[in-house]
CSV table of N, CA and C in Angstrom, one decimal:
chain,number,residue,atom,x,y,z
A,1,MET,N,25.0,-18.7,-38.2
A,1,MET,CA,23.7,-19.1,-38.3
A,1,MET,C,23.3,-19.3,-36.7
A,2,LYS,N,24.3,-19.9,-35.9
A,2,LYS,CA,24.0,-20.0,-34.4
A,2,LYS,C,23.9,-18.7,-33.6
A,3,LYS,N,24.6,-17.8,-34.2
A,3,LYS,CA,24.7,-16.5,-33.6
A,3,LYS,C,23.3,-15.7,-33.9
A,4,PHE,N,22.8,-16.0,-35.1
A,4,PHE,CA,21.7,-15.3,-35.5
A,4,PHE,C,20.4,-15.9,-34.7
A,5,ILE,N,20.4,-17.1,-34.6
A,5,ILE,CA,19.5,-17.7,-33.9
A,5,ILE,C,19.4,-17.3,-32.2
A,6,ALA,N,20.7,-17.2,-31.7
A,6,ALA,CA,20.9,-16.8,-30.5
A,6,ALA,C,20.3,-15.2,-30.2
A,7,ILE,N,20.6,-14.4,-31.2
A,7,ILE,CA,20.3,-13.1,-31.0
A,7,ILE,C,18.7,-12.9,-31.1
A,8,THR,N,18.2,-13.6,-32.1
A,8,THR,CA,16.7,-13.6,-32.3
A,8,THR,C,16.1,-14.0,-31.0
A,9,LEU,N,16.6,-15.2,-30.4
A,9,LEU,CA,15.9,-15.8,-29.2
A,9,LEU,C,16.1,-14.6,-28.0
A,10,LEU,N,17.2,-13.9,-28.0
A,10,LEU,CA,17.6,-12.9,-26.9
A,10,LEU,C,16.5,-11.8,-27.1
A,11,SER,N,16.2,-11.3,-28.6
A,11,SER,CA,15.3,-10.3,-28.5
A,11,SER,C,13.8,-10.5,-28.2
A,12,LEU,N,13.6,-11.9,-28.7
A,12,LEU,CA,12.2,-12.3,-28.4
A,12,LEU,C,12.0,-12.4,-26.9
A,13,ALA,N,12.9,-12.9,-26.1
A,13,ALA,CA,12.8,-12.9,-24.9
A,13,ALA,C,12.6,-11.6,-24.1
A,14,SER,N,13.3,-10.6,-24.5
A,14,SER,CA,13.5,-9.4,-23.9
A,14,SER,C,12.0,-8.5,-24.4
A,15,THR,N,11.2,-9.1,-25.4
A,15,THR,CA,10.1,-8.4,-25.7
A,15,THR,C,8.9,-8.9,-24.9
A,16,VAL,N,9.1,-10.0,-24.4
A,16,VAL,CA,8.1,-10.8,-23.8
A,16,VAL,C,8.2,-10.0,-22.3
A,17,SER,N,6.9,-9.7,-22.0
A,17,SER,CA,6.7,-9.0,-20.6
A,17,SER,C,6.4,-9.9,-19.7
A,18,MET,N,7.3,-9.7,-18.5
A,18,MET,CA,7.0,-10.6,-17.4
A,18,MET,C,6.2,-9.8,-16.3
A,19,ALA,N,5.4,-10.7,-15.7
A,19,ALA,CA,4.4,-10.0,-14.7
A,19,ALA,C,4.5,-10.7,-13.4
A,20,ALA,N,4.4,-10.1,-12.4
A,20,ALA,CA,4.0,-10.8,-11.0
A,20,ALA,C,2.8,-11.3,-11.0
A,21,THR,N,2.3,-12.3,-10.2
A,21,THR,CA,1.2,-12.8,-9.8
A,21,THR,C,0.9,-12.4,-8.5
A,22,ILE,N,-0.3,-11.8,-8.2
A,22,ILE,CA,-0.7,-11.6,-6.6
A,22,ILE,C,-2.0,-12.5,-6.5
A,23,THR,N,-1.8,-13.4,-5.4
A,23,THR,CA,-2.8,-14.3,-5.0
A,23,THR,C,-3.5,-14.0,-3.7
A,24,LEU,N,-4.8,-13.8,-3.7
A,24,LEU,CA,-5.5,-13.4,-2.4
A,24,LEU,C,-6.0,-14.6,-1.6
A,25,PRO,N,-6.4,-14.4,-0.4
A,25,PRO,CA,-7.2,-15.3,0.3
A,25,PRO,C,-8.4,-15.7,-0.3
A,26,ASP,N,-9.2,-16.7,0.1
A,26,ASP,CA,-10.5,-16.9,-0.6
A,26,ASP,C,-11.6,-15.8,-0.4
A,27,TYR,N,-11.6,-15.2,0.9
A,27,TYR,CA,-12.5,-14.1,1.2
A,27,TYR,C,-12.1,-12.8,0.7
A,28,LEU,N,-11.1,-12.6,-0.1
A,28,LEU,CA,-10.8,-11.3,-0.8
A,28,LEU,C,-10.7,-11.5,-2.1
A,29,ILE,N,-11.2,-10.5,-2.9
A,29,ILE,CA,-11.4,-10.5,-4.5
A,29,ILE,C,-10.8,-9.1,-4.9
A,30,PHE,N,-10.2,-9.0,-6.1
A,30,PHE,CA,-9.7,-7.9,-6.7
A,30,PHE,C,-11.1,-7.4,-7.4
A,31,THR,N,-11.4,-6.1,-7.4
A,31,THR,CA,-12.6,-5.5,-8.1
A,31,THR,C,-12.0,-4.5,-9.2
A,32,ALA,N,-10.9,-3.9,-8.9
A,32,ALA,CA,-10.4,-2.9,-9.9
A,32,ALA,C,-8.7,-2.8,-9.7
A,33,VAL,N,-8.1,-2.6,-10.7
A,33,VAL,CA,-6.5,-2.5,-10.9
A,33,VAL,C,-6.4,-1.0,-11.4
A,34,ASP,N,-6.0,-0.1,-10.8
A,34,ASP,CA,-5.5,1.4,-11.3
A,34,ASP,C,-7.0,1.9,-11.9
A,35,GLY,N,-8.0,1.6,-11.3
A,35,GLY,CA,-9.3,2.1,-11.6
A,35,GLY,C,-10.0,1.5,-12.8
A,36,GLN,N,-9.4,0.3,-13.2
A,36,GLN,CA,-10.1,-0.4,-14.3
A,36,GLN,C,-10.7,-1.7,-13.8
A,37,SER,N,-11.9,-1.8,-13.9
A,37,SER,CA,-12.7,-3.1,-13.3
A,37,SER,C,-12.0,-4.3,-13.8
A,38,VAL,N,-12.2,-5.4,-13.0
A,38,VAL,CA,-11.7,-6.7,-13.1
A,38,VAL,C,-12.8,-7.4,-12.7
A,39,ALA,N,-12.9,-8.7,-13.2
A,39,ALA,CA,-14.0,-9.6,-12.7
A,39,ALA,C,-14.0,-10.4,-11.6
A,40,ASN,N,-13.9,-9.7,-10.3
A,40,ASN,CA,-14.0,-10.3,-9.0
A,40,ASN,C,-13.0,-11.5,-9.1
A,41,LYS,N,-11.8,-11.2,-9.2
A,41,LYS,CA,-10.7,-12.4,-9.3
A,41,LYS,C,-10.0,-12.3,-7.9
A,42,GLY,N,-9.6,-13.6,-7.6
A,42,GLY,CA,-8.7,-13.8,-6.5
A,42,GLY,C,-7.3,-13.7,-6.9
A,43,GLN,N,-6.8,-13.8,-8.1
A,43,GLN,CA,-5.6,-13.7,-8.6
A,43,GLN,C,-5.4,-12.8,-9.8
A,44,ILE,N,-4.3,-11.9,-9.8
A,44,ILE,CA,-4.2,-11.3,-11.0
A,44,ILE,C,-2.7,-11.1,-11.5
A,45,ASP,N,-2.4,-10.8,-12.6
A,45,ASP,CA,-1.0,-10.7,-13.0
A,45,ASP,C,-1.0,-9.2,-13.3
A,46,ILE,N,0.4,-8.6,-12.7
A,46,ILE,CA,0.6,-7.2,-12.8
A,46,ILE,C,1.9,-7.0,-13.0
A,47,GLU,N,2.1,-5.8,-13.8
A,47,GLU,CA,3.7,-5.4,-14.1
A,47,GLU,C,4.1,-4.6,-13.1
A,48,PRO,N,5.5,-4.5,-13.0
A,48,PRO,CA,6.0,-3.6,-12.0
A,48,PRO,C,5.6,-2.2,-12.2
A,49,GLY,N,5.7,-1.6,-11.0
A,49,GLY,CA,5.2,-0.2,-11.2
A,49,GLY,C,4.3,0.4,-9.9
A,50,GLN,N,3.8,1.5,-9.9
A,50,GLN,CA,3.0,1.8,-8.8
A,50,GLN,C,1.6,1.6,-9.1
A,51,HIS,N,0.8,1.1,-8.4
A,51,HIS,CA,-0.6,0.5,-8.6
A,51,HIS,C,-1.5,0.8,-7.3
A,52,LEU,N,-2.8,0.9,-7.8
A,52,LEU,CA,-3.9,1.1,-6.7
A,52,LEU,C,-4.8,-0.1,-6.9
A,53,LEU,N,-4.9,-1.0,-5.9
A,53,LEU,CA,-5.6,-2.2,-6.3
A,53,LEU,C,-6.8,-2.0,-5.3
A,54,GLU,N,-8.1,-2.1,-5.9
A,54,GLU,CA,-9.3,-2.2,-5.2
A,54,GLU,C,-9.6,-3.7,-4.9
A,55,LEU,N,-10.0,-3.9,-3.7
A,55,LEU,CA,-10.4,-5.2,-3.2
A,55,LEU,C,-11.6,-5.3,-2.4
A,56,GLN,N,-12.4,-6.3,-2.3
A,56,GLN,CA,-13.5,-6.4,-1.5
A,56,GLN,C,-13.4,-7.7,-0.8
A,57,PHE,N,-13.9,-7.7,0.6
A,57,PHE,CA,-14.0,-8.8,1.4
A,57,PHE,C,-15.4,-9.3,1.0
A,58,TYR,N,-15.5,-10.6,0.9
A,58,TYR,CA,-16.9,-11.3,0.7
A,58,TYR,C,-16.9,-12.6,0.9
A,59,ASP,N,-17.8,-13.1,2.0
A,59,ASP,CA,-17.6,-14.4,2.5
A,59,ASP,C,-19.1,-14.6,2.9
A,60,VAL,N,-19.4,-16.1,3.1
A,60,VAL,CA,-20.6,-16.6,3.7
A,60,VAL,C,-20.4,-17.3,4.9
A,61,TYR,N,-21.3,-17.2,5.7
A,61,TYR,CA,-21.0,-17.8,7.1
A,61,TYR,C,-22.4,-18.4,7.5
A,62,SER,N,-22.2,-19.6,7.9
A,62,SER,CA,-23.4,-20.5,8.3
A,62,SER,C,-23.5,-20.9,9.7
A,63,THR,N,-24.3,-20.4,10.5
A,63,THR,CA,-24.5,-20.8,12.0
A,63,THR,C,-25.4,-22.1,12.2
A,64,GLY,N,-26.3,-22.4,11.2
A,64,GLY,CA,-27.0,-23.5,11.3
A,64,GLY,C,-27.5,-23.9,10.0
A,65,ALA,N,-28.8,-24.7,10.0
A,65,ALA,CA,-29.2,-25.1,8.6
A,65,ALA,C,-29.9,-24.1,7.9
A,66,ASP,N,-30.5,-23.3,8.5
A,66,ASP,CA,-31.4,-22.1,8.0
A,66,ASP,C,-30.7,-20.8,8.2
A,67,ASP,N,-29.5,-20.6,8.8
A,67,ASP,CA,-29.1,-19.3,9.0
A,67,ASP,C,-27.8,-19.2,8.3
A,68,THR,N,-27.8,-18.3,7.3
A,68,THR,CA,-26.8,-18.0,6.4
A,68,THR,C,-26.6,-16.5,6.4
A,69,ASN,N,-25.3,-16.0,6.6
A,69,ASN,CA,-25.0,-14.7,6.6
A,69,ASN,C,-24.1,-14.2,5.4
A,70,PHE,N,-24.2,-13.3,4.8
A,70,PHE,CA,-23.3,-12.9,3.8
A,70,PHE,C,-22.6,-11.7,4.3
A,71,VAL,N,-21.3,-11.7,4.4
A,71,VAL,CA,-20.7,-10.5,4.8
A,71,VAL,C,-19.9,-9.9,3.9
A,72,LYS,N,-20.1,-8.6,3.2
A,72,LYS,CA,-19.4,-7.9,2.3
A,72,LYS,C,-18.9,-6.7,2.7
A,73,SER,N,-17.7,-6.3,2.3
A,73,SER,CA,-17.2,-4.9,2.7
A,73,SER,C,-17.4,-3.9,1.4
A,74,ASP,N,-17.4,-2.8,1.7
A,74,ASP,CA,-17.2,-1.7,0.7
A,74,ASP,C,-15.9,-1.9,0.0
A,75,ALA,N,-15.5,-1.1,-0.8
A,75,ALA,CA,-14.2,-1.0,-1.5
A,75,ALA,C,-13.0,-1.0,-0.5
A,76,LEU,N,-11.9,-1.6,-0.6
A,76,LEU,CA,-10.7,-1.6,0.2
A,76,LEU,C,-9.6,-1.4,-0.8
A,77,TYR,N,-8.7,-0.6,-0.4
A,77,TYR,CA,-7.6,-0.3,-1.2
A,77,TYR,C,-6.4,-0.4,-0.7
A,78,TRP,N,-5.6,-0.9,-1.7
A,78,TRP,CA,-4.0,-1.1,-1.5
A,78,TRP,C,-3.3,-0.6,-2.4
A,79,SER,N,-2.3,0.4,-2.0
A,79,SER,CA,-1.2,1.1,-2.8
A,79,SER,C,0.0,0.3,-2.9
A,80,LEU,N,0.3,-0.1,-4.1
A,80,LEU,CA,1.5,-1.1,-4.2
A,80,LEU,C,2.5,-0.5,-5.2
A,81,ASN,N,3.7,-0.3,-4.7
A,81,ASN,CA,4.6,-0.1,-5.7
A,81,ASN,C,5.6,-1.3,-6.0
A,82,LEU,N,5.3,-2.1,-7.0
A,82,LEU,CA,5.8,-3.4,-7.3
A,82,LEU,C,7.0,-3.1,-8.1
A,83,THR,N,8.4,-3.4,-7.5
A,83,THR,CA,9.7,-3.2,-8.1
A,83,THR,C,10.1,-4.2,-8.8
A,84,LYS,N,9.7,-5.5,-8.4
A,84,LYS,CA,10.4,-6.8,-9.0
A,84,LYS,C,9.1,-7.7,-9.5
A,85,ASN,N,9.5,-8.4,-10.4
A,85,ASN,CA,8.3,-9.4,-10.9
A,85,ASN,C,8.4,-10.7,-10.0
A,86,GLU,N,8.1,-10.5,-8.7
A,86,GLU,CA,8.1,-11.5,-7.7
A,86,GLU,C,6.5,-11.6,-7.6
A,87,ASP,N,6.3,-13.0,-7.5
A,87,ASP,CA,4.8,-13.4,-7.1
A,87,ASP,C,4.7,-13.0,-5.7
A,88,ILE,N,3.4,-12.6,-5.5
A,88,ILE,CA,2.9,-12.2,-4.0
A,88,ILE,C,1.7,-13.1,-3.5
A,89,GLN,N,2.0,-13.6,-2.4
A,89,GLN,CA,0.9,-14.3,-1.6
A,89,GLN,C,0.5,-13.6,-0.6
A,90,VAL,N,-0.7,-13.2,-0.6
A,90,VAL,CA,-1.4,-12.4,0.3
A,90,VAL,C,-2.1,-13.4,1.4
A,91,ARG,N,-2.0,-13.1,2.6
A,91,ARG,CA,-2.7,-13.8,3.6
A,91,ARG,C,-3.0,-12.9,4.8
A,92,ALA,N,-4.0,-13.4,5.6
A,92,ALA,CA,-4.4,-12.6,6.7
A,92,ALA,C,-4.9,-13.7,7.8
A,93,LYS,N,-5.3,-13.2,8.8
A,93,LYS,CA,-5.7,-14.2,10.0
A,93,LYS,C,-7.0,-15.0,9.4
A,94,ASP,N,-7.1,-16.2,9.9
A,94,ASP,CA,-8.3,-17.1,9.5
A,94,ASP,C,-9.5,-16.4,10.1
A,95,ILE,N,-10.4,-16.3,9.2
A,95,ILE,CA,-11.7,-15.7,9.5
A,95,ILE,C,-12.8,-16.7,9.4
A,96,PHE,N,-13.6,-17.1,10.6
A,96,PHE,CA,-14.2,-18.2,10.7
A,96,PHE,C,-15.9,-17.6,11.0
A,97,THR,N,-16.0,-16.5,11.5
A,97,THR,CA,-17.2,-16.2,12.2
A,97,THR,C,-17.6,-14.7,11.5
A,98,THR,N,-18.8,-14.3,11.5
A,98,THR,CA,-19.4,-13.1,11.0
A,98,THR,C,-18.7,-12.1,12.0
A,99,LYS,N,-18.7,-12.4,13.1
A,99,LYS,CA,-18.1,-11.2,13.9
A,99,LYS,C,-16.4,-10.9,13.6
A,100,SER,N,-15.7,-12.1,13.4
A,100,SER,CA,-14.3,-11.9,13.0
A,100,SER,C,-14.3,-11.2,11.7
A,101,ALA,N,-15.1,-11.4,10.9
A,101,ALA,CA,-15.3,-11.0,9.5
A,101,ALA,C,-15.5,-9.4,9.5
A,102,ARG,N,-16.4,-8.9,10.4
A,102,ARG,CA,-16.7,-7.7,10.4
A,102,ARG,C,-15.4,-6.9,11.4
A,103,LYS,N,-14.9,-7.5,12.0
A,103,LYS,CA,-13.6,-7.0,12.8
A,103,LYS,C,-12.6,-6.8,11.7
A,104,PHE,N,-12.2,-7.7,10.8
A,104,PHE,CA,-11.4,-7.6,9.6
A,104,PHE,C,-11.8,-6.4,8.9
A,105,ILE,N,-13.0,-6.2,8.7
A,105,ILE,CA,-13.4,-5.1,7.8
A,105,ILE,C,-13.3,-3.9,8.3
A,106,ASP,N,-13.5,-3.8,9.7
A,106,ASP,CA,-13.1,-2.4,10.4
A,106,ASP,C,-11.8,-2.0,10.3
A,107,SER,N,-10.9,-3.0,10.3
A,107,SER,CA,-9.5,-2.8,10.4
A,107,SER,C,-8.8,-3.6,9.6
A,108,PRO,N,-8.7,-3.8,8.3
A,108,PRO,CA,-8.4,-4.6,7.3
A,108,PRO,C,-6.7,-4.7,7.2
A,109,GLN,N,-6.1,-5.7,7.6
A,109,GLN,CA,-4.7,-5.9,7.8
A,109,GLN,C,-4.4,-7.3,7.0
A,110,ILE,N,-3.4,-7.1,6.1
A,110,ILE,CA,-3.0,-8.3,5.1
A,110,ILE,C,-1.5,-8.3,5.4
A,111,THR,N,-1.0,-9.6,5.2
A,111,THR,CA,0.4,-9.9,5.2
A,111,THR,C,0.7,-10.5,3.9
A,112,ILE,N,1.9,-9.9,3.4
A,112,ILE,CA,2.3,-10.4,2.1
A,112,ILE,C,3.7,-10.9,2.2
A,113,ASP,N,3.7,-12.1,1.4
A,113,ASP,CA,5.0,-13.1,1.3
A,113,ASP,C,5.2,-13.1,-0.1
A,114,THR,N,6.6,-12.8,-0.5
A,114,THR,CA,7.3,-12.9,-1.7
A,114,THR,C,8.6,-13.7,-1.6
A,115,ALA,N,9.2,-14.0,-2.6
A,115,ALA,CA,10.5,-14.8,-2.6
A,115,ALA,C,11.6,-14.1,-1.7
A,116,SER,N,11.5,-12.9,-1.8
A,116,SER,CA,12.6,-12.0,-0.9
A,116,SER,C,12.1,-11.3,0.2
A,117,LEU,N,10.8,-11.3,0.5
A,117,LEU,CA,10.2,-10.8,1.6
A,117,LEU,C,9.1,-11.6,2.4
A,118,LYS,N,9.2,-11.8,3.5
A,118,LYS,CA,8.3,-12.6,4.3
A,118,LYS,C,7.5,-11.9,5.4
A,119,GLY,N,6.2,-11.9,5.5
A,119,GLY,CA,5.4,-11.2,6.6
A,119,GLY,C,5.5,-9.7,6.7
A,120,GLU,N,5.5,-9.0,5.6
A,120,GLU,CA,5.2,-7.6,5.6
A,120,GLU,C,3.8,-7.4,5.8
A,121,SER,N,3.5,-6.6,6.8
A,121,SER,CA,2.0,-6.3,6.9
A,121,SER,C,1.8,-5.0,6.3
A,122,VAL,N,0.4,-5.1,5.7
A,122,VAL,CA,0.0,-4.0,4.9
A,122,VAL,C,-1.4,-3.6,5.5
A,123,LYS,N,-1.6,-2.4,5.7
A,123,LYS,CA,-3.1,-1.9,6.1
A,123,LYS,C,-3.8,-1.7,5.0
A,124,LEU,N,-4.9,-2.2,4.6
A,124,LEU,CA,-5.8,-1.6,3.5
A,124,LEU,C,-6.6,-0.5,4.0
A,125,VAL,N,-7.0,0.5,3.2
A,125,VAL,CA,-7.9,1.6,3.5
A,125,VAL,C,-9.2,1.5,2.8
A,126,ASN,N,-10.3,2.2,3.4
A,126,ASN,CA,-11.5,2.3,2.8
A,126,ASN,C,-11.4,3.8,2.0
A,127,HIS,N,-12.7,4.0,1.4
A,127,HIS,CA,-12.7,5.1,0.4
A,127,HIS,C,-12.3,6.5,1.2
A,128,ALA,N,-12.8,6.6,2.3
A,128,ALA,CA,-12.8,7.9,3.0
A,128,ALA,C,-11.2,8.0,3.5
A,129,GLU,N,-10.5,7.1,3.9
A,129,GLU,CA,-9.2,7.1,4.3
A,129,GLU,C,-8.3,7.4,2.9
A,130,LEU,N,-8.6,6.8,2.0
A,130,LEU,CA,-7.9,7.0,0.5
A,130,LEU,C,-8.0,8.3,0.2
A,131,MET,N,-9.3,9.1,0.3
A,131,MET,CA,-9.3,10.3,-0.1
A,131,MET,C,-8.5,11.4,0.8
A,132,SER,N,-8.5,11.0,2.0
A,132,SER,CA,-7.7,11.8,3.2
A,132,SER,C,-6.3,11.7,2.7
A,133,ILE,N,-5.6,10.6,2.3
A,133,ILE,CA,-4.3,10.5,2.0
A,133,ILE,C,-4.1,11.1,0.7
A,134,ILE,N,-4.9,11.2,-0.2
A,134,ILE,CA,-4.9,12.0,-1.6
A,134,ILE,C,-4.7,13.4,-1.2
A,135,MET,N,-5.7,13.9,-0.4
A,135,MET,CA,-5.9,15.3,0.0
A,135,MET,C,-4.6,15.7,0.7
A,136,LYS,N,-3.9,15.0,1.5
A,136,LYS,CA,-2.6,15.3,2.2
A,136,LYS,C,-1.6,15.5,1.2
A,137,GLN,N,-1.3,14.5,0.5
A,137,GLN,CA,-0.5,14.4,-0.9
A,137,GLN,C,-0.5,15.6,-1.6
A,138,HIS,N,-1.7,16.0,-2.0
A,138,HIS,CA,-2.1,17.0,-2.8
A,138,HIS,C,-1.7,18.3,-2.1
A,139,SER,N,-2.0,18.6,-0.6
A,139,SER,CA,-1.5,19.7,-0.1
A,139,SER,C,-0.1,19.8,-0.1
A,140,LYS,N,0.7,18.7,0.2
A,140,LYS,CA,2.2,18.8,0.1
A,140,LYS,C,2.6,19.2,-1.1
A,141,MET,N,2.2,18.6,-2.1
A,141,MET,CA,2.5,18.9,-3.6
A,141,MET,C,2.3,20.6,-3.8
A,142,MET,N,1.2,21.0,-3.4
A,142,MET,CA,0.9,22.5,-3.7
A,142,MET,C,1.7,23.4,-2.8
A,143,ASN,N,2.3,23.1,-1.7
A,143,ASN,CA,3.2,23.9,-0.8
A,143,ASN,C,4.5,24.0,-1.3
A,144,HIS,N,4.9,23.0,-2.1
A,144,HIS,CA,6.4,23.1,-2.6
A,144,HIS,C,6.3,23.8,-3.8
């Protein structure tokens, strides 16, 4: 009977899917994962594999009582090949002003930390850069 229970528990554990959790800083949100919209989340659970994550920068800056600036980016893309079910913490430089926010949007760079990897820099790309990458990969595939 003990053997049956142990086998049952092992089979249940193997069917439970493990996922990694990716957590973004407050000013970034996920808007899509692999082309599927998500509801502006700052954290998602994701299975191992190759993924295209769509993010957006969005924050509000106030320079005075009556002066509020909303800074929002177009879509930013992150191609992620997740090989382990390790949680990922995304960080970037502190952004306290509209000027630094726009600077980040112009050259979006994030840093990722996991249990086995600390401080890996990742450049996010905009739509035009993503299309350029896809066309280059397509050309290479067609030439082989």
